[in-house]
PDB file of C-alpha atoms and ligand atoms in Angstrom:
ATOM      1  CA  MET A 156     130.772 120.694  96.963  1.00 84.00           C
ATOM      2  CA  SER A 157     127.088 119.885  96.608  1.00 93.00           C
ATOM      3  CA  LEU A 158     125.049 118.489  99.489  1.00 96.00           C
ATOM      4  CA  VAL A 159     123.057 116.433  97.022  1.00 97.00           C
ATOM      5  CA  GLU A 160     123.844 112.733  97.062  1.00 98.00           C
ATOM      6  CA  TRP A 161     121.690 110.244  95.194  1.00 98.00           C
ATOM      7  CA  ILE A 162     121.589 106.495  95.689  1.00 97.00           C
ATOM      8  CA  LYS A 163     121.119 104.069  92.827  1.00 93.00           C
ATOM      9  CA  LEU A 164     117.592 102.683  92.600  1.00 97.00           C
ATOM     10  CA  PRO A 165     117.370 101.156  89.138  1.00 93.00           C
ATOM     11  CA  ALA A 166     113.980  99.861  88.038  1.00 96.00           C
ATOM     12  CA  LEU A 167     114.071  96.164  87.245  1.00 96.00           C
ATOM     13  CA  GLY A 168     111.463  96.169  84.565  1.00 88.00           C
ATOM     14  CA  ASP A 169     109.757  93.733  82.315  1.00 93.00           C
ATOM     15  CA  GLU A 170     106.416  93.618  80.526  1.00 96.00           C
ATOM     16  CA  ARG A 171     104.635  93.205  83.909  1.00 97.00           C
ATOM     17  CA  GLY A 172     105.915  96.509  85.300  1.00 97.00           C
ATOM     18  CA  SER A 173     108.781  97.888  87.389  1.00 97.00           C
ATOM     19  CA  LEU A 174     110.373  96.766  90.635  1.00 97.00           C
ATOM     20  CA  VAL A 175     112.927  98.688  92.694  1.00 98.00           C
ATOM     21  CA  VAL A 176     115.084  97.245  95.479  1.00 97.00           C
ATOM     22  CA  ALA A 177     116.554  99.109  98.475  1.00 98.00           C
ATOM     23  CA  GLU A 178     118.927  97.037 100.630  1.00 98.00           C
ATOM     24  CA  SER A 179     120.759  97.926 103.844  1.00 98.00           C
ATOM     25  CA  ASN A 180     124.448  98.603 103.278  1.00 98.00           C
ATOM     26  CA  ILE A 181     124.193  97.718  99.593  1.00 97.00           C
ATOM     27  CA  ASN A 182     122.536 100.589  97.754  1.00 97.00           C
ATOM     28  CA  VAL A 183     121.334 102.238 100.994  1.00 98.00           C
ATOM     29  CA  PRO A 184     124.416 103.532 102.870  1.00 98.00           C
ATOM     30  CA  PHE A 185     123.299 102.321 106.336  1.00 98.00           C
ATOM     31  CA  ALA A 186     121.276  99.591 108.054  1.00 98.00           C
ATOM     32  CA  ILE A 187     117.561 100.443 107.739  1.00 98.00           C
ATOM     33  CA  GLU A 188     115.872 100.405 111.181  1.00 98.00           C
ATOM     34  CA  ARG A 189     112.653 102.230 110.306  1.00 98.00           C
ATOM     35  CA  ILE A 190     110.574 103.315 107.359  1.00 98.00           C
ATOM     36  CA  TYR A 191     107.805 105.874 107.253  1.00 98.00           C
ATOM     37  CA  TYR A 192     105.853 107.572 104.512  1.00 98.00           C
ATOM     38  CA  ILE A 193     104.166 110.901 104.108  1.00 98.00           C
ATOM     39  CA  PHE A 194     101.031 111.437 102.009  1.00 98.00           C
ATOM     40  CA  ASN A 195      97.812 113.523 101.943  1.00 98.00           C
ATOM     41  CA  THR A 196     100.065 116.571 101.958  1.00 98.00           C
ATOM     42  CA  GLN A 197      99.215 120.062 100.744  1.00 95.00           C
ATOM     43  CA  LYS A 198     101.123 122.049  98.151  1.00 95.00           C
ATOM     44  CA  ASP A 199     101.338 125.172 100.345  1.00 95.00           C
ATOM     45  CA  THR A 200     102.126 123.367 103.588  1.00 98.00           C
ATOM     46  CA  PRO A 201     105.839 122.608 103.800  1.00 98.00           C
ATOM     47  CA  ARG A 202     107.255 120.093 106.290  1.00 98.00           C
ATOM     48  CA  GLY A 203     110.579 119.235 107.849  1.00 98.00           C
ATOM     49  CA  PHE A 204     112.438 122.344 109.079  1.00 98.00           C
ATOM     50  CA  HIS A 205     114.824 120.400 111.261  1.00 98.00           C
ATOM     51  CA  ALA A 206     118.088 118.455 111.249  1.00 98.00           C
ATOM     52  CA  HIS A 207     119.068 115.285 113.068  1.00 98.00           C
ATOM     53  CA  TYR A 208     122.091 114.768 115.285  1.00 98.00           C
ATOM     54  CA  ASP A 209     122.682 111.126 114.323  1.00 98.00           C
ATOM     55  CA  LEU A 210     119.940 109.921 111.990  1.00 98.00           C
ATOM     56  CA  LYS A 211     120.756 109.171 108.350  1.00 98.00           C
ATOM     57  CA  GLN A 212     117.913 108.913 105.883  1.00 98.00           C
ATOM     58  CA  VAL A 213     117.082 108.276 102.255  1.00 98.00           C
ATOM     59  CA  ALA A 214     113.974 109.926 100.788  1.00 98.00           C
ATOM     60  CA  ILE A 215     112.188 108.503  97.741  1.00 98.00           C
ATOM     61  CA  CYS A 216     109.101 109.963  96.074  1.00 98.00           C
ATOM     62  CA  LEU A 217     107.083 106.868  95.196  1.00 98.00           C
ATOM     63  CA  SER A 218     104.436 108.957  93.472  1.00 98.00           C
ATOM     64  CA  GLY A 219     104.234 112.633  92.493  1.00 98.00           C
ATOM     65  CA  SER A 220     106.888 115.136  93.460  1.00 98.00           C
ATOM     66  CA  CYS A 221     108.164 117.566  96.053  1.00 98.00           C
ATOM     67  CA  ARG A 222     111.049 119.990  96.374  1.00 98.00           C
ATOM     68  CA  ILE A 223     113.666 119.403  99.063  1.00 98.00           C
ATOM     69  CA  VAL A 224     115.940 122.037 100.553  1.00 98.00           C
ATOM     70  CA  LEU A 225     119.198 120.844 102.133  1.00 98.00           C
ATOM     71  CA  ASP A 226     121.350 123.159 104.248  1.00 98.00           C
ATOM     72  CA  ASP A 227     124.495 122.291 106.224  1.00 98.00           C
ATOM     73  CA  GLY A 228     124.886 125.734 107.782  1.00 97.00           C
ATOM     74  CA  GLN A 229     127.357 126.821 105.084  1.00 97.00           C
ATOM     75  CA  ARG A 230     125.741 125.749 101.834  1.00 97.00           C
ATOM     76  CA  LYS A 231     122.196 125.317 100.618  1.00 97.00           C
ATOM     77  CA  ASP A 232     120.974 123.079  97.793  1.00 98.00           C
ATOM     78  CA  GLU A 233     117.541 122.380  96.351  1.00 98.00           C
ATOM     79  CA  VAL A 234     116.390 119.350  94.437  1.00 98.00           C
ATOM     80  CA  TRP A 235     113.174 117.930  93.085  1.00 98.00           C
ATOM     81  CA  LEU A 236     112.225 114.422  94.097  1.00 98.00           C
ATOM     82  CA  ASP A 237     110.026 113.279  91.252  1.00 98.00           C
ATOM     83  CA  SER A 238     110.776 109.642  90.507  1.00 97.00           C
ATOM     84  CA  PRO A 239     110.563 106.321  92.392  1.00 97.00           C
ATOM     85  CA  THR A 240     114.032 105.551  91.003  1.00 97.00           C
ATOM     86  CA  LYS A 241     115.689 108.556  92.704  1.00 97.00           C
ATOM     87  CA  GLY A 242     116.800 108.204  96.340  1.00 98.00           C
ATOM     88  CA  LEU A 243     118.101 111.327  98.070  1.00 98.00           C
ATOM     89  CA  VAL A 244     120.481 110.898 101.008  1.00 98.00           C
ATOM     90  CA  ILE A 245     119.670 113.188 103.957  1.00 98.00           C
ATOM     91  CA  ASP A 246     122.783 113.050 106.078  1.00 98.00           C
ATOM     92  CA  THR A 247     123.211 113.775 109.762  1.00 98.00           C
ATOM     93  CA  ARG A 248     123.296 117.456 110.725  1.00 98.00           C
ATOM     94  CA  VAL A 249     121.727 118.640 107.488  1.00 98.00           C
ATOM     95  CA  TRP A 250     118.750 120.975 107.860  1.00 98.00           C
ATOM     96  CA  HIS A 251     116.001 119.813 105.511  1.00 98.00           C
ATOM     97  CA  GLU A 252     112.686 121.163 104.322  1.00 98.00           C
ATOM     98  CA  MET A 253     110.075 119.618 102.028  1.00 98.00           C
ATOM     99  CA  HIS A 254     108.062 122.022  99.864  1.00 98.00           C
ATOM    100  CA  GLU A 255     105.518 122.053  97.019  1.00 98.00           C
ATOM    101  CA  PHE A 256     104.098 118.586  97.440  1.00 98.00           C
ATOM    102  CA  SER A 257     102.082 117.503  94.426  1.00 98.00           C
ATOM    103  CA  GLU A 258      98.575 116.230  95.196  1.00 97.00           C
ATOM    104  CA  ASP A 259      99.595 112.640  94.525  1.00 98.00           C
ATOM    105  CA  CYS A 260     102.885 112.797  96.448  1.00 98.00           C
ATOM    106  CA  ILE A 261     103.853 109.753  98.510  1.00 98.00           C
ATOM    107  CA  LEU A 262     107.231 110.337 100.138  1.00 98.00           C
ATOM    108  CA  LEU A 263     108.905 107.208 101.504  1.00 98.00           C
ATOM    109  CA  VAL A 264     111.772 107.635 103.976  1.00 99.00           C
ATOM    110  CA  LEU A 265     114.283 104.950 104.973  1.00 98.00           C
ATOM    111  CA  ALA A 266     115.899 105.753 108.322  1.00 99.00           C
ATOM    112  CA  SER A 267     118.949 104.437 110.156  1.00 98.00           C
ATOM    113  CA  ALA A 268     117.382 104.417 113.654  1.00 98.00           C
ATOM    114  CA  HIS A 269     114.127 104.213 115.547  1.00 98.00           C
ATOM    115  CA  TYR A 270     112.204 107.411 116.216  1.00 98.00           C
ATOM    116  CA  SER A 271     113.678 109.657 118.871  1.00 98.00           C
ATOM    117  CA  GLU A 272     112.506 113.237 119.400  1.00 98.00           C
ATOM    118  CA  ALA A 273     115.814 113.887 121.233  1.00 98.00           C
ATOM    119  CA  ASP A 274     117.648 113.427 117.916  1.00 98.00           C
ATOM    120  CA  TYR A 275     115.846 116.406 116.301  1.00 98.00           C
ATOM    121  CA  ILE A 276     117.209 119.947 116.105  1.00 98.00           C
ATOM    122  CA  ARG A 277     114.055 121.907 115.345  1.00 98.00           C
ATOM    123  CA  ASP A 278     115.355 125.434 115.957  1.00 98.00           C
ATOM    124  CA  TYR A 279     117.404 126.945 113.111  1.00 98.00           C
ATOM    125  CA  ASP A 280     119.617 129.117 115.358  1.00 98.00           C
ATOM    126  CA  LYS A 281     120.382 126.096 117.534  1.00 98.00           C
ATOM    127  CA  PHE A 282     121.213 124.142 114.351  1.00 98.00           C
ATOM    128  CA  LEU A 283     123.706 126.842 113.272  1.00 98.00           C
ATOM    129  CA  GLU A 284     125.315 126.702 116.726  1.00 98.00           C
ATOM    130  CA  VAL A 285     125.630 122.901 116.520  1.00 98.00           C
ATOM    131  CA  VAL A 286     127.161 122.821 113.028  1.00 97.00           C
ATOM    132  CA  ASN A 287     129.214 126.022 113.070  1.00 95.00           C
ATOM    133  CA  GLY A 288     130.125 126.168 116.746  1.00 87.00           C
TER     134      GLY A 288
HETATM  135  C1  T46 B  18     112.382 113.896 108.634  1.00 60.99           C
HETATM  136  C2  T46 B  18     111.464 114.289 107.536  1.00 60.99           C
HETATM  137  C3  T46 B  18     112.003 113.945 106.175  1.00 60.99           C
HETATM  138  C4  T46 B  18     106.617 109.551 115.091  1.00 60.99           C
HETATM  139  O1  T46 B  18     105.938 109.371 116.130  1.00 60.99           O
HETATM  140  N1  T46 B  18     107.445 108.573 114.638  1.00 60.99           N
HETATM  141  C5  T46 B  18     108.205 108.719 113.525  1.00 60.99           C
HETATM  142  O2  T46 B  18     108.944 107.787 113.153  1.00 60.99           O
HETATM  143  C6  T46 B  18     108.125 109.969 112.795  1.00 60.99           C
HETATM  144  C7  T46 B  18     108.957 110.162 111.543  1.00 60.99           C
HETATM  145  C8  T46 B  18     107.284 110.927 113.259  1.00 60.99           C
HETATM  146  N2  T46 B  18     106.545 110.735 114.390  1.00 60.99           N
HETATM  147  C9  T46 B  18     105.612 111.779 114.845  1.00 60.99           C
HETATM  148  C10 T46 B  18     106.265 113.052 115.352  1.00 60.99           C
HETATM  149  C11 T46 B  18     105.215 114.093 115.033  1.00 60.99           C
HETATM  150  O3  T46 B  18     104.264 114.153 116.053  1.00 60.99           O
HETATM  151  O4  T46 B  18     104.832 112.172 113.717  1.00 60.99           O
HETATM  152  C12 T46 B  18     104.535 113.550 113.772  1.00 60.99           C
HETATM  153  C13 T46 B  18     104.986 114.253 112.494  1.00 60.99           C
HETATM  154  O5  T46 B  18     106.422 114.314 112.475  1.00 60.99           O
HETATM  155  P1  T46 B  18     107.221 115.592 111.955  1.00 60.99           P
HETATM  156  O6  T46 B  18     106.499 116.826 112.315  1.00 60.99           O
HETATM  157  O7  T46 B  18     108.639 115.461 112.429  1.00 60.99           O
HETATM  158  O8  T46 B  18     107.134 115.355 110.373  1.00 60.99           O
HETATM  159  P2  T46 B  18     107.995 116.035 109.217  1.00 60.99           P
HETATM  160  O9  T46 B  18     107.336 115.661 107.942  1.00 60.99           O
HETATM  161  O10 T46 B  18     108.240 117.471 109.480  1.00 60.99           O
HETATM  162  O11 T46 B  18     109.431 115.288 109.291  1.00 60.99           O
HETATM  163  C14 T46 B  18     109.529 113.921 108.960  1.00 60.99           C
HETATM  164  C15 T46 B  18     110.383 113.170 109.992  1.00 60.99           C
HETATM  165  O12 T46 B  18     109.849 113.374 111.304  1.00 60.99           O
HETATM  166  C16 T46 B  18     111.807 113.664 109.995  1.00 60.99           C
HETATM  167  O13 T46 B  18     112.635 112.791 110.742  1.00 60.99           O
HETATM  168  O14 T46 B  18     113.595 113.918 108.484  1.00 60.99           O
HETATM  169  O15 T46 B  18     110.125 113.780 107.673  1.00 60.99           O
END
């Protein structure tokens, strides 16, 4: 089974432009406690390289594109985030990496909890121990 799960973010459009709605427990599968966004990135400088114990997230590329690697310790998937109408679920205990940011990339992340460094697993061997025992 694929690790890739998208949420529905249809553009409500008219002649004035497009509007997208993300709502807690409606099209976002958790209550949103925090948002953050990443920009001014560099193509050859990847980010991420961690998993979270409890945090659930949805990542949306508002502008530009980047490639996301998802890894649950058994399977690995890769997807391109390249549209403000595509929301990628990053589940708990999934190692994730963001690569190949385009110059204009703005990556918005909706998160299920406030920031806590204690929730990060930043070492890949430790991650494998946590998920595979
Ligand atoms: C994730 C991916 C998709 C804070 O102080 N508060 C925050 O809410 C966040 C998200 C970060 N920070 C600090 C921690 C670091 O000193 O900002 C700095 C950069 O964070 P980090 O190196 O973790 O950034 P990324 O891009 O590797 O990872 C981020 C999120 O941290 C992470 O939860 O899943 O984006």
